[in-house]
Every structure is written in C-alpha cells, then in structure tokens.
Coordinates of C-alpha atoms and ligand atoms in Angstrom, one line a residue:
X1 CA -47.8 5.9 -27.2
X2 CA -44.4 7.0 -25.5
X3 CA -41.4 5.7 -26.1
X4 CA -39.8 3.0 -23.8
X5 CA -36.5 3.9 -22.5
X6 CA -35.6 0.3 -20.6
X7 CA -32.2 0.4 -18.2
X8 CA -30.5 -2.7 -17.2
X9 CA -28.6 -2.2 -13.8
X10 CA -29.0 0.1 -11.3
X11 CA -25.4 1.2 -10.6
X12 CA -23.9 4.4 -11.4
X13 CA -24.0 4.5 -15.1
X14 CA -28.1 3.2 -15.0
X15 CA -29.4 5.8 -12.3
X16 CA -27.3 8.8 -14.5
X17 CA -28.8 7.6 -17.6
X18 CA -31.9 7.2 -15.9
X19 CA -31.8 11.0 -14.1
X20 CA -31.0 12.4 -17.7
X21 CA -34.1 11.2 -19.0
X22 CA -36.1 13.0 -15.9
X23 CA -38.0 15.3 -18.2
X24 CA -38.9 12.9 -21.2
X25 CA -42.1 12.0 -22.7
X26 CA -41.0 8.7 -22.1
X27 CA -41.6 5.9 -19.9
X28 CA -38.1 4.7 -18.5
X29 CA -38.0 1.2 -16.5
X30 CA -35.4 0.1 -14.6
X31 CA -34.4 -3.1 -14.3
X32 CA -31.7 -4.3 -11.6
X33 CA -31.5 -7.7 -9.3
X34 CA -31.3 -5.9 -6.1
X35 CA -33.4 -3.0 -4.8
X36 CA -30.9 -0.7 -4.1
X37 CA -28.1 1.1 -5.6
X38 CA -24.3 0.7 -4.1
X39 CA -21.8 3.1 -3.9
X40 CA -18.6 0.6 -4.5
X41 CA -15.9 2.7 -3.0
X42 CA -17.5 2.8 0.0
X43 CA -17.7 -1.3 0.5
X44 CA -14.4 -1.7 1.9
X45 CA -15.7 0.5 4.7
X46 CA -18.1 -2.3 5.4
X47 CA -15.7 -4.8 4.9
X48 CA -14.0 -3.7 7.9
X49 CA -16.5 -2.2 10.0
X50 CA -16.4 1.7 9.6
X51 CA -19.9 1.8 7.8
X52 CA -23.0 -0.2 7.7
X53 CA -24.4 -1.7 4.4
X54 CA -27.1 1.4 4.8
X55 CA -24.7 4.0 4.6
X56 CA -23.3 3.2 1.2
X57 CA -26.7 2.3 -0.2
X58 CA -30.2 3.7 -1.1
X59 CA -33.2 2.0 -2.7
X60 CA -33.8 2.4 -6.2
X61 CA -37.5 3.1 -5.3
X62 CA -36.4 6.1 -3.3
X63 CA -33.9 7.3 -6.0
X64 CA -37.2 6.9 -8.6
X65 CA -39.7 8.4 -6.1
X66 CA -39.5 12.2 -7.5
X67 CA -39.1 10.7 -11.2
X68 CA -43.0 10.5 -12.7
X69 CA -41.9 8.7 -16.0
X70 CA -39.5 6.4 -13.6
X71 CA -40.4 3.1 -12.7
X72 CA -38.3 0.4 -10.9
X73 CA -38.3 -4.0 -11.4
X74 CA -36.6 -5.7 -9.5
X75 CA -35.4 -9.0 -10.9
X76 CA -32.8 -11.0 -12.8
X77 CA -32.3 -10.1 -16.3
X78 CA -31.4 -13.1 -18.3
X79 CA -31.9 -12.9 -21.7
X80 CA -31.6 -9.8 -24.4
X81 CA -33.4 -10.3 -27.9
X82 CA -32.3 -7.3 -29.6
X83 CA -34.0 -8.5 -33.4
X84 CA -37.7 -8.4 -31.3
X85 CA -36.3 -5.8 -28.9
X86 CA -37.5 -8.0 -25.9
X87 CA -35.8 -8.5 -22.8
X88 CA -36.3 -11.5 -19.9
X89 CA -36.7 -10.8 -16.8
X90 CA -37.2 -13.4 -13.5
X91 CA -38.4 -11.4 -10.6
X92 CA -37.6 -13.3 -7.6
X93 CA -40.6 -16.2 -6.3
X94 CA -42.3 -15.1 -9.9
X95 CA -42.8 -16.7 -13.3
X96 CA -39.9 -14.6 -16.2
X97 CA -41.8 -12.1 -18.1
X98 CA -40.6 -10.4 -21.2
X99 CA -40.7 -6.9 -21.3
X100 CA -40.2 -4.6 -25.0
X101 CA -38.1 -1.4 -25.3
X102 CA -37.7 1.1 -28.1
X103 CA -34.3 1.9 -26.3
X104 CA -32.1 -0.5 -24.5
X105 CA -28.9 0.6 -21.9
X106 CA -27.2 -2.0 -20.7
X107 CA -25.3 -0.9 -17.5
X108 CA -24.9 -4.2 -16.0
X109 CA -21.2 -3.5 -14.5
X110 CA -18.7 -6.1 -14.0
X111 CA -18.6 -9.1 -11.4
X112 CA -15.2 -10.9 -9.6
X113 CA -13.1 -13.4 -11.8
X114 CA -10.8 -16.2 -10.4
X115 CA -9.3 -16.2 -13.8
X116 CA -10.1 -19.6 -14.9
X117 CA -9.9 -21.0 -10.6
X118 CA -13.5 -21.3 -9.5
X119 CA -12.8 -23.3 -7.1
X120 CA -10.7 -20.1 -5.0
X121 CA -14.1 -18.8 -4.7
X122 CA -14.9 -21.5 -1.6
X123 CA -11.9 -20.0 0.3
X124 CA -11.3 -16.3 -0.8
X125 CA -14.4 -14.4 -1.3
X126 CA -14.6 -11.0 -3.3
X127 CA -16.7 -7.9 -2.6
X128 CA -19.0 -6.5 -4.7
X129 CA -22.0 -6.3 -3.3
X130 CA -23.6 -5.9 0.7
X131 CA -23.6 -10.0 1.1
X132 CA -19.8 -10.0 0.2
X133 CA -19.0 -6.9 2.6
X134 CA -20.5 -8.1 6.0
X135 CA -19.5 -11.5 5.0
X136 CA -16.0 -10.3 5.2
X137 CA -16.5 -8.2 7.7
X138 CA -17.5 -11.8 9.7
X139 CA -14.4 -13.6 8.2
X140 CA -12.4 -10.4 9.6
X141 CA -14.3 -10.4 12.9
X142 CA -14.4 -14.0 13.1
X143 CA -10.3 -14.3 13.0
X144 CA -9.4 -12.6 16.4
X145 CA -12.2 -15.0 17.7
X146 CA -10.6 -17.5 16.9
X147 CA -7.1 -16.5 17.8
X148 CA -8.5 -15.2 21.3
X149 CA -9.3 -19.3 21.8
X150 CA -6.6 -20.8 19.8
X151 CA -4.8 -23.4 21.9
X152 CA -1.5 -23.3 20.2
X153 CA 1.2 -20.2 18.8
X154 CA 0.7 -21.8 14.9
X155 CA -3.1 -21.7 15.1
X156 CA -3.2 -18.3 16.7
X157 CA -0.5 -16.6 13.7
X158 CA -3.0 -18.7 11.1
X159 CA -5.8 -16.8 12.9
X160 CA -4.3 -13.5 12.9
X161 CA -2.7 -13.6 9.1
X162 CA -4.9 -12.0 6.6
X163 CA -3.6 -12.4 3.0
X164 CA -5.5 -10.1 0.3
X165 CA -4.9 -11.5 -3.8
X166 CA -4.8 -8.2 -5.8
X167 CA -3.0 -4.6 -4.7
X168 CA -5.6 -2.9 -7.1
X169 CA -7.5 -0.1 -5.2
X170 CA -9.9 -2.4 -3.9
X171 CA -7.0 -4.4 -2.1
X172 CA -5.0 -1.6 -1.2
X173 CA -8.0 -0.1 1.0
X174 CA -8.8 -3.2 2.4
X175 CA -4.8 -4.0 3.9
X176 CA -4.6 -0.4 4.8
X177 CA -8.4 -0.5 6.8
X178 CA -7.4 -4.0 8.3
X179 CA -3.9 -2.9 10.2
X180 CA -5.8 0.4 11.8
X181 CA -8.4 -1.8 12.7
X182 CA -6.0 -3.7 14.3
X183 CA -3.4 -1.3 15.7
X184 CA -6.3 1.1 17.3
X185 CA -9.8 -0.5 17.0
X186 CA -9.0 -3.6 18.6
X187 CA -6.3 -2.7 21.2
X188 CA -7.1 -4.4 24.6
X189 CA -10.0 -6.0 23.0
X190 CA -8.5 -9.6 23.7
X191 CA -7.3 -11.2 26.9
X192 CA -4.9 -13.8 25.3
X193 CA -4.9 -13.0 21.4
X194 CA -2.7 -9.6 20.5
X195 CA -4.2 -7.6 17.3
X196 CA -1.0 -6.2 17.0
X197 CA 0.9 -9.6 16.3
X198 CA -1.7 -9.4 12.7
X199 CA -0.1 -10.1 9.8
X200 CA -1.2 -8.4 6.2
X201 CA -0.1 -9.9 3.4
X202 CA -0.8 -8.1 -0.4
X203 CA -0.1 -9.9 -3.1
X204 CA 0.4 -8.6 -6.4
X205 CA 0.8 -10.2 -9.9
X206 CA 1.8 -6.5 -11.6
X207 CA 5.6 -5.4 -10.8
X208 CA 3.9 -2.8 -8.2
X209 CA 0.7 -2.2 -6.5
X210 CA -2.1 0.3 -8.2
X211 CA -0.6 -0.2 -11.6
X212 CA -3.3 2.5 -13.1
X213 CA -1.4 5.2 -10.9
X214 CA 2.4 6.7 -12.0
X215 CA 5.1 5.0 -10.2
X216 CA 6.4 8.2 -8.2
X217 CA 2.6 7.9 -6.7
X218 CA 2.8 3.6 -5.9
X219 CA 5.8 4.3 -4.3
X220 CA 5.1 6.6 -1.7
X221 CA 1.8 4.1 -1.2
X222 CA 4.1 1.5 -0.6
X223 CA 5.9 3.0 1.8
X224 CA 2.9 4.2 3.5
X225 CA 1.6 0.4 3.6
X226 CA 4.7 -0.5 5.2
X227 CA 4.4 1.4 7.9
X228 CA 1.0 0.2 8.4
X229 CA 2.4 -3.1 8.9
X230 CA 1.4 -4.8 5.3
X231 CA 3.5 -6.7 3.5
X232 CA 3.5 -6.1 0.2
X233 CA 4.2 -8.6 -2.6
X234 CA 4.8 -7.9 -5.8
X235 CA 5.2 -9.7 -9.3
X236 CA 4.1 -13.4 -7.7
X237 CA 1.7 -15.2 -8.7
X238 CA -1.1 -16.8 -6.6
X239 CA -1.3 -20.8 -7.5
X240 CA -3.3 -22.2 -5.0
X241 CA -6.2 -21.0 -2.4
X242 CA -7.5 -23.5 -0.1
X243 CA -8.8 -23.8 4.1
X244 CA -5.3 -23.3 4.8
X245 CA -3.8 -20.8 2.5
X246 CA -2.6 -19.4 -0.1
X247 CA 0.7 -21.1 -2.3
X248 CA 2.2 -18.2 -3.7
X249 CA 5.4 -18.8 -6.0
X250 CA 5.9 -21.9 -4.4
X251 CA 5.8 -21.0 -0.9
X252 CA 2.6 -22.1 1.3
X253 CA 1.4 -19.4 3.4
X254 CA -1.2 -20.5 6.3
X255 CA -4.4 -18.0 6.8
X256 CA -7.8 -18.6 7.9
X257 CA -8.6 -15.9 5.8
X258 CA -7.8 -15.1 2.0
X259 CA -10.0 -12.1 0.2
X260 CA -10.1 -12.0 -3.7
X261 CA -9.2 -8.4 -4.9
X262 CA -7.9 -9.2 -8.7
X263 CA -9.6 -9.4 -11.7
X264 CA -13.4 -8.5 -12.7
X265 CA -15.4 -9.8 -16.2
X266 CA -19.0 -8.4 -17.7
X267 CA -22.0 -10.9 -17.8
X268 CA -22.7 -12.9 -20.3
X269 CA -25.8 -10.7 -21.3
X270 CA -23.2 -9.0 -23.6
X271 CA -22.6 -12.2 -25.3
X272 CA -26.0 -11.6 -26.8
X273 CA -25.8 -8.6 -28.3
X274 CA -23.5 -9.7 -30.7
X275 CA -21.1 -6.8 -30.9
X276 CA -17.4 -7.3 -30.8
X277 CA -15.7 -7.5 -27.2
X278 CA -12.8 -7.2 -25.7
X279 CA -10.2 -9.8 -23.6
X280 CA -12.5 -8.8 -20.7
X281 CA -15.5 -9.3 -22.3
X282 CA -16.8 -6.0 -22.5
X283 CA -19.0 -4.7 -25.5
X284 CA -16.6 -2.5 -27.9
X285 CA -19.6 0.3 -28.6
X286 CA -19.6 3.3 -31.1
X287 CA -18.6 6.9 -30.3
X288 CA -22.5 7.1 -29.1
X289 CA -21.9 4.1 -26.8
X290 CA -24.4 2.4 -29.3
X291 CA -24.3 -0.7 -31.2
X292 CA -23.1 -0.2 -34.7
X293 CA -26.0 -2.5 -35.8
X294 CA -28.4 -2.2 -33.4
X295 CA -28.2 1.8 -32.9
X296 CA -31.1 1.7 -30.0
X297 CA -29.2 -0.4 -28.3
X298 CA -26.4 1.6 -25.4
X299 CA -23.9 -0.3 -23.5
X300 CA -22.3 1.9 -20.7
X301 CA -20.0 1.9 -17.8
X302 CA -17.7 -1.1 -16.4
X303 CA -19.5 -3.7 -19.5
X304 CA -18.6 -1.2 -22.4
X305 CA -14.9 -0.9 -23.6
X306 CA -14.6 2.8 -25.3
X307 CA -10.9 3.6 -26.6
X308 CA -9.9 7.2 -26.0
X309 CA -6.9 8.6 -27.1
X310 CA -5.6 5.0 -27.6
X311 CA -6.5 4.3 -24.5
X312 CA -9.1 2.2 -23.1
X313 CA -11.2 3.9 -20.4
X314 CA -11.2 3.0 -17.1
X315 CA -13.6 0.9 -14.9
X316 CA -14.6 3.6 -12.4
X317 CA -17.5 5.7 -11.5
X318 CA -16.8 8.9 -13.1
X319 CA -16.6 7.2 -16.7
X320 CA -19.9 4.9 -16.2
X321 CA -21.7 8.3 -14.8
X322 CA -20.6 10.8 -17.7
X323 CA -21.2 7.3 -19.8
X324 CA -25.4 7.5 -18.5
X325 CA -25.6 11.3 -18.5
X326 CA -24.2 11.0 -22.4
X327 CA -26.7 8.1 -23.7
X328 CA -29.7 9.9 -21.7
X329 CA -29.0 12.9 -23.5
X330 CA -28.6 11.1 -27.0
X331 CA -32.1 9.3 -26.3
X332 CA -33.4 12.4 -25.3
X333 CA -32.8 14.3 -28.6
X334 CA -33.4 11.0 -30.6
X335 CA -37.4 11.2 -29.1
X336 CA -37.5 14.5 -29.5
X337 CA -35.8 14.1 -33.0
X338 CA -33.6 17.0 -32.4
X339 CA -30.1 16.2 -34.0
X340 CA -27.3 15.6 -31.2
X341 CA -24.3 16.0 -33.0
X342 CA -21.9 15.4 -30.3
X343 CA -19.9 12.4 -29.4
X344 CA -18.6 10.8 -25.8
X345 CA -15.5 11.7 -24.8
X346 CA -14.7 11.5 -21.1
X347 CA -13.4 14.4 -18.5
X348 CA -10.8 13.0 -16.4
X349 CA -11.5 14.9 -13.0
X350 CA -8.7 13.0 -11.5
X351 CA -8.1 8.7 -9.7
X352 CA -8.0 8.6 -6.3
X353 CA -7.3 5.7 -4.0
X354 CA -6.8 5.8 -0.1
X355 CA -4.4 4.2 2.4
X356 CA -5.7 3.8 6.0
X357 CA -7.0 7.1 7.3
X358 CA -4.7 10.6 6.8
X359 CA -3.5 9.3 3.5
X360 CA -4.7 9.4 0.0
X361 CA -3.2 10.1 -3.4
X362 CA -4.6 12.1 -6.4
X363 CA -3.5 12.2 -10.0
X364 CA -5.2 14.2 -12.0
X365 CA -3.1 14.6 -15.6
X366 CA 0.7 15.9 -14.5
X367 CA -0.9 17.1 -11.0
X368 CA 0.2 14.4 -8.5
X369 CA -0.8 14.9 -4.9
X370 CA -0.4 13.0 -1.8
X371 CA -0.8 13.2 2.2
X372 CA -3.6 14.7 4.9
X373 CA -4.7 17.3 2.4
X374 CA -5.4 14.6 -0.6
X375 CA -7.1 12.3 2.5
X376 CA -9.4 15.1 3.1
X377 CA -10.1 16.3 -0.3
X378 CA -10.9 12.6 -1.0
X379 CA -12.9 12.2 1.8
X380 CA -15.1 15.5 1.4
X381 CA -15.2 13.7 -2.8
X382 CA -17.3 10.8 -1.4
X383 CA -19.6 12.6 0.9
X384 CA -20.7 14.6 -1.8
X385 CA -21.3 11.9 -4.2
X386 CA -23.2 9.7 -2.0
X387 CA -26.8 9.0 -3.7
X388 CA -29.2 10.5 -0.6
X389 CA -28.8 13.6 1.8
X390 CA -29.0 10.2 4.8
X391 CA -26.5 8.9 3.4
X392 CA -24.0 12.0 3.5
X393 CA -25.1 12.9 6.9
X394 CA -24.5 9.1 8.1
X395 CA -21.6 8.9 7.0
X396 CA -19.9 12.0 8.1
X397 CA -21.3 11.2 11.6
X398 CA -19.4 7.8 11.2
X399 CA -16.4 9.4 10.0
X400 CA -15.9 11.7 12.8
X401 CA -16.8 9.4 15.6
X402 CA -14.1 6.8 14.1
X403 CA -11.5 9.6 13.9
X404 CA -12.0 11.1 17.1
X405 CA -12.4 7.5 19.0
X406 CA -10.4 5.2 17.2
X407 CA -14.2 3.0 17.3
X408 CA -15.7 1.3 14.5
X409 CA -19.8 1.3 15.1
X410 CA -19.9 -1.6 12.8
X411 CA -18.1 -4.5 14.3
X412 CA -21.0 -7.6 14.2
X413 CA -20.5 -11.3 13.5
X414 CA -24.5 -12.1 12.6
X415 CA -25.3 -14.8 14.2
X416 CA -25.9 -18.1 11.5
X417 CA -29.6 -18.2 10.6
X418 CA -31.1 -21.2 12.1
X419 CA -34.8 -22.9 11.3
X420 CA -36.7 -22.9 14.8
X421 CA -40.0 -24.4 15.0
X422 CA -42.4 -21.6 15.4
X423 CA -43.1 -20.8 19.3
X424 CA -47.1 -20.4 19.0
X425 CA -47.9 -20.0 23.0
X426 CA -46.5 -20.6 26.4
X427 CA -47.0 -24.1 27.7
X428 CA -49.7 -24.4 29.4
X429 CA -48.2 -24.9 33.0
X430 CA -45.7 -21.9 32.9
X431 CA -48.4 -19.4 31.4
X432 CA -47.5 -16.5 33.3
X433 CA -49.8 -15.0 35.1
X434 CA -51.3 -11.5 33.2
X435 CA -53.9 -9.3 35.2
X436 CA -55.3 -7.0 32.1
X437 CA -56.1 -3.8 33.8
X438 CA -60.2 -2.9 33.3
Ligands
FAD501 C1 -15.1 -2.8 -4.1 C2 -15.1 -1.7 -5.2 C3 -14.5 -0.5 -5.0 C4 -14.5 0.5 -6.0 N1 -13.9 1.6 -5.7 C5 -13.9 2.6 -6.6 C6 -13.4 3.9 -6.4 O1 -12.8 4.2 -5.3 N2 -13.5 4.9 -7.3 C7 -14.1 4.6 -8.5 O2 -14.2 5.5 -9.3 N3 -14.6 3.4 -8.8 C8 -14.5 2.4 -7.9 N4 -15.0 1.2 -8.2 C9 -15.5 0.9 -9.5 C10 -16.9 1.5 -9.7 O3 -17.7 1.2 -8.6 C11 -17.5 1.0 -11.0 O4 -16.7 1.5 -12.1 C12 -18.9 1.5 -11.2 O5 -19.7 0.9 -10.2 C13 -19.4 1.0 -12.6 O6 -20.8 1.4 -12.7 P1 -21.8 0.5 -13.5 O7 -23.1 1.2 -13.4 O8 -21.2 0.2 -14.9 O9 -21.8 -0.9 -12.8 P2 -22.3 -1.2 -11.3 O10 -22.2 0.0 -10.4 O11 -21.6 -2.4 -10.9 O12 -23.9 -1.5 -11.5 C14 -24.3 -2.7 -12.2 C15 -25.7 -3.0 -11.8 O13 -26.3 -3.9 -12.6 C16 -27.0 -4.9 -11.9 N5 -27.0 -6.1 -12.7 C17 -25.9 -6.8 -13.2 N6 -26.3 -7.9 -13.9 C18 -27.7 -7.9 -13.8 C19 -28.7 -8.8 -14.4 N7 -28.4 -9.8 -15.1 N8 -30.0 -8.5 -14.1 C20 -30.3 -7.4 -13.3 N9 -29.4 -6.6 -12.8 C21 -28.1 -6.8 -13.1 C22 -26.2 -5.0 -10.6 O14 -27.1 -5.5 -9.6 C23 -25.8 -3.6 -10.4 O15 -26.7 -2.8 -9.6 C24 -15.0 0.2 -7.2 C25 -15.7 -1.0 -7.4 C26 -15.7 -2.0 -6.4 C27 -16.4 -3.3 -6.7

C-alpha cells in the first residue's frame, strides 16, 4: 500500500508541496473548493480590467496532468479528524465523503475580515477570488454608468468617488490601477460624465500606507499616489459602511462604491487541529511546520504563523511556496525513511508592491529600490511566476497592448443572469422558411 499524502488548498503553498512530492511512491490528493489555482497579485488587474480571470488562473487538473501519483477533488473541506486521520469533504451537488491520509497539509490560506462588522460586507466587497475581481470590476465599470446618466452634480461626484478601506498592497494597487483607468482608459469615453473629475479615496488605520515596507519607501509611494490623484488617509478609522458611504472619523463620505482591502483571518478548519494560534488565527507549527502532537499533520502558508528571527513571517507567496517545497521534502524523506535533518527557515528574495504602471518599489534587506527600473523588474517577476506557459504569454500580450494603447481588453459589466423559459422551436406561423439542399 502507498502512503497517502492528502493537500488541502490548492494555492501556492499546496501546488509546491504538491510538485515536491512529484517523484514519490505515494499517492498525493488534492483537495481545494475551486478547480483552479489563483495567482493573487495578479487579481487587482482583474479588478480593474487589465486581465481576464484566465490570465491569472490555471486548472488544478492541468497543473496535475503530468503528475502520475497526482490526483485532484474538487470540494469543500469541512471537517479535519486528526485522532482517525480522516478528513470531510462535500463535493459540490454530492453527498460529503470522508477521505484518510497518512500525511495531512493544510494550505487553506486566509479569507477577508470586517473585523467584527459583517454587515460592511453588503456594501464594500473584498477580493480574493475570480467572483470578487469581475464583481468589482462591474462595481468599477458600473460607476461611470451611472455618472454618465446622473441627473444631478451630487449624484454624479457620488458616482465617480471610489473609497478603498485598507492602504495594504492590495489597496495601494487597486487606487493606483483605478486613477490610470480613469485619466487614460476612459478619456472621451463619456458624453456628459468626466473620468477625470474621479475621486480616490485610501483610507488607512496604520500611521502610513504599506506599513510592512521602511518608511523612506511609503513615502516616495505616497507621493507617487498623489500625483495619481488619490487621496490618501492615514491613521482614521472606518466606523461605518453603508449604500451611501463610508463615516470615517466622524465625517460621512458619499460613494456608490467602497472596496474592503484590510484585514484577512484563516478558516476555522485550524480550530480543529488543536494546536495553539495566533490573534489571527493562524496555527503556531514547529520548525518542520508540523504539529507538535500530531507530527503528520503540516500547516503551511498564509494559515501557519512561523516566528523567525523574532519575527513572524509574512503572508505572501514566496513564504507559503518555500513553506510547500519544505513539507514535500520532509514527507519525502519520512516515506522513504531517510533522516531530513534540516529545519524551515525562509529566504527573503525581496517585497514588492506596485503603484499604477512605471512605478514599483523593492526592498530586499538594506537594498531599497524604486522607479521604471523596479516597475520592470517587477513586472518581468510575475510573468515568470505565473503557473502555465498561456498564462505568461497572455499576459505579456495584455501588458504591452495596455502600455502602448492606454486600452484595457477587459472592460465588461456581465449582464445579470436571468431565468428564461426554454425557447424549444419557432412558432409555428413565423417558421422560417429552410430549403435543405439535396
Ligand atoms: C488580492 C491579493 C493580492 C496579493 N498580492 C500579493 C503580492 O503582490 N505578492 C505576494 O507575495 N503575495 C500577495 N498576496 C498574498 C499571497 O497571495 C498569499 O500569501 C498566498 O496566496 C498564500 O498562499 P496559500 O497557499 O497559503 O493560500 P491561497 O493561495 O489563498 O490558497 C488557499 C487555497 O485553499 C482553498 N481552500 C480554502 N479553504 C478551503 C476549504 N475549506 N476546502 C477546500 N479548499 C479550501 C482555496 O480555495 C485556495 O485555493 C496577495 C493576496 C491577495 C488576496
């Protein structure tokens, strides 16, 4: 019998772990709601139009396809029994089924938090996933419409003010993407609305935007955001989201639309493991990533909190993929019971974030970079670590046609899906007349 190697999520700490494990004597199963892996840095670029959802996605099924001990379920995992090793899982339209591992990673990332205000949710989505990205692209589309056909001054500034709660990178992408959509994209788009009378609104809890970054580094971002045109907010605090708005620090601000950049928390799967977490939630693992009691059982990426250096690790890619290259090796030599004597400790290859297009910043230890180069270097970065050879080529076909033209290929409202009765034939009278050639 060979081992079962079971991952949970298919983001980028799963699919590493599960590429680690390519040549095993194993059977690996992975185990994710949706059938196709995101690449999250990309989303914004949905968001606002530059990409489609296929650019910055590939089917698991595909990713598996050249991986013989690989198989892929889609469904909802909703239950971990680590004492009988069993997990639940509900495929979608099916009956739950339990499936048993020797070896357990849980990569199930992180989702949005309104911090204790579920009811913002109604009024200021989030993005993490396709759904969320084109249906803020909509929201974002949706809002010239409406000021084109807004029959007053106050209803066409509501239309055209787009406040964004959170100046992480996320948030900081999104304002920057918004004003060149609106400055270039949309110029003489509109007979009565003008995109160049939108108004961006970050707001920011922290005393400045991208706290992870050094403040010589937020600085020159801020600046940059400025001249973009977005208003940047700092140290206020959001206290009410409705159809009209935002109240920050007492003031009202009218917007049709709000997006939700701040704050992320891990499932409650982790809950079930019973290891210790932290104030987010996420599973405090061993220097293996493993559970000290449970030792098959790996929690990686954004739902495990590892200290380094006194530090905890970030939430980003590069620690949730070294995090599923790491456990895949330490299964690896566990089935193979060759000792592994090594434990994690993450590479820092450098944070990036980007502002609008020419303009992204780099630190890497004391090396702090900024401008065109650091856009480019950042933008050659994510072609390379998109999932499929498609997507890369996509991409940089998207890229260069939106540099060179100002155009975003990307710019649909989808039309509300509606129930029609099904049209079985032509009536009878109005059947048109069909001569079938002999
Ligand atoms: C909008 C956005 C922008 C970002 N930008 C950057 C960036 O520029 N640079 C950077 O380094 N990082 C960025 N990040 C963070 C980065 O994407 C995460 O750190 C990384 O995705 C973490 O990987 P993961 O595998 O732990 O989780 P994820 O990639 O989130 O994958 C988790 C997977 O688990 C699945 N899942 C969750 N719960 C269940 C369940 N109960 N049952 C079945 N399946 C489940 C999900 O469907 C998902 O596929 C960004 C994140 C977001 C949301």
């Amino acid at each position: 019998m060979h081992p079962r190697v079971v991952i949970l999520g298919g983001g980028f700490a799963g699919v590493a772990a599960a590429r680690e494990l390519k040549d095993l004597d194993a059977e690996v199963l992975l185990i994710d709601r949706r059938n196709h892996h995101i690449f999250q840095p990309l989303l914004y670029q949905v968001a606002t139009a530059v990409l489609a959802p296929a650019e910055v996605a590939a089917p698991l099924r595909q990713l598996a396809k050249h991986q013989a001990n690989l198989s892929v379920m889609m469904g909802e995992v909703d239950e971990i029994d680590v004492a009988s090793k069993l997990v639940r899982v509900a495929p979608p339209g099916l009956a739950t089924r339990t499936v048993a591992f020797d070896y357990l990673v849980v990569a199930t990332g992180v989702h949005p938090t309104y911090f204790g205000h579920d009811e913002f949710a109604k009024f200021a989505p989030s993005l993490k996933t396709l759904t969320d990205a084109e249906f803020i692209r909509a929201r974002v589309l949706g809002a010239y419409e409406l000021a084109e056909l807004a029959d007053d001054a106050e209803a066409r500034a509501r239309a055209l003010t787009f406040i964004l709660v959170g100046a992480g990178p996320t948030g900081v992408e999104l304002a920057a993407s918004i004003a060149q959509m609106a400055r270039i994209t949309l110029r003489r788009n509109f007979r009565h609305a003008d995109p160049a009378d939108t108004r961006i609104l970050l707001l920011e809890g922290a005393p400045r935007v991208l706290p992870s970054f050094s403040e010589r580094l937020t600085q020159k971002v801020e600046r940059r955001l400025g001249k973009l045109g977005v208003e940047v907010r700092t140290g206020v605090m959001v206290e009410r989201v409705d159809e009209r708005g935002v109240v920050v620090a007492g003031e009202r601000i009218e917007s049709n639309t709000v997006l939700w950049t701040a704050g992320v928390q891990v499932s409650p799967l982790i809950k079930q493991l019973g290891v210790p977490t932290d104030r987010a939630g996420r599973a405090s693992v061993g220097p293996r990533l493993n559970c000290e009691a449970n030792p098959e059982v790996f929690v990686i990426g954004d739902a495990a909190s590892v200290i380094q250096d006194g530090h905890p690790l970030p939430g980003v890619a590069q620690v949730a993929i070294q995090q599923g290259r790491f456990v895949g090796g330490v299964i690896g030599a566990h089935v193979q019971q060759r000792p592994f004597l090594r434990t994690f400790r993450y590479r820092n290859r450098g944070n990036m974030a980007v502002v609008g297009r020419n303009f992204a910043i780099l630190e890497r230890g004391r090396l702090r970079l900024s401008g065109v180069a650091t856009w480019l270097l950042w933008a050659l970065l994510h072609v390379m670590f998109l999932p499929q050879l498609q997507n890369r080529l996509r991409v940089q076909i998207q890229w260069l046609w939106s540099y060179v033209t100002g155009q975003r290929s990307s710019r649909l409202i989808p039309e509300p899906r509606v129930e029609k009765p099904p049209i079985t034939a032509f009536p009878e009278k109005r059947r048109p007349d069909v001569t079938h050639a002999k």
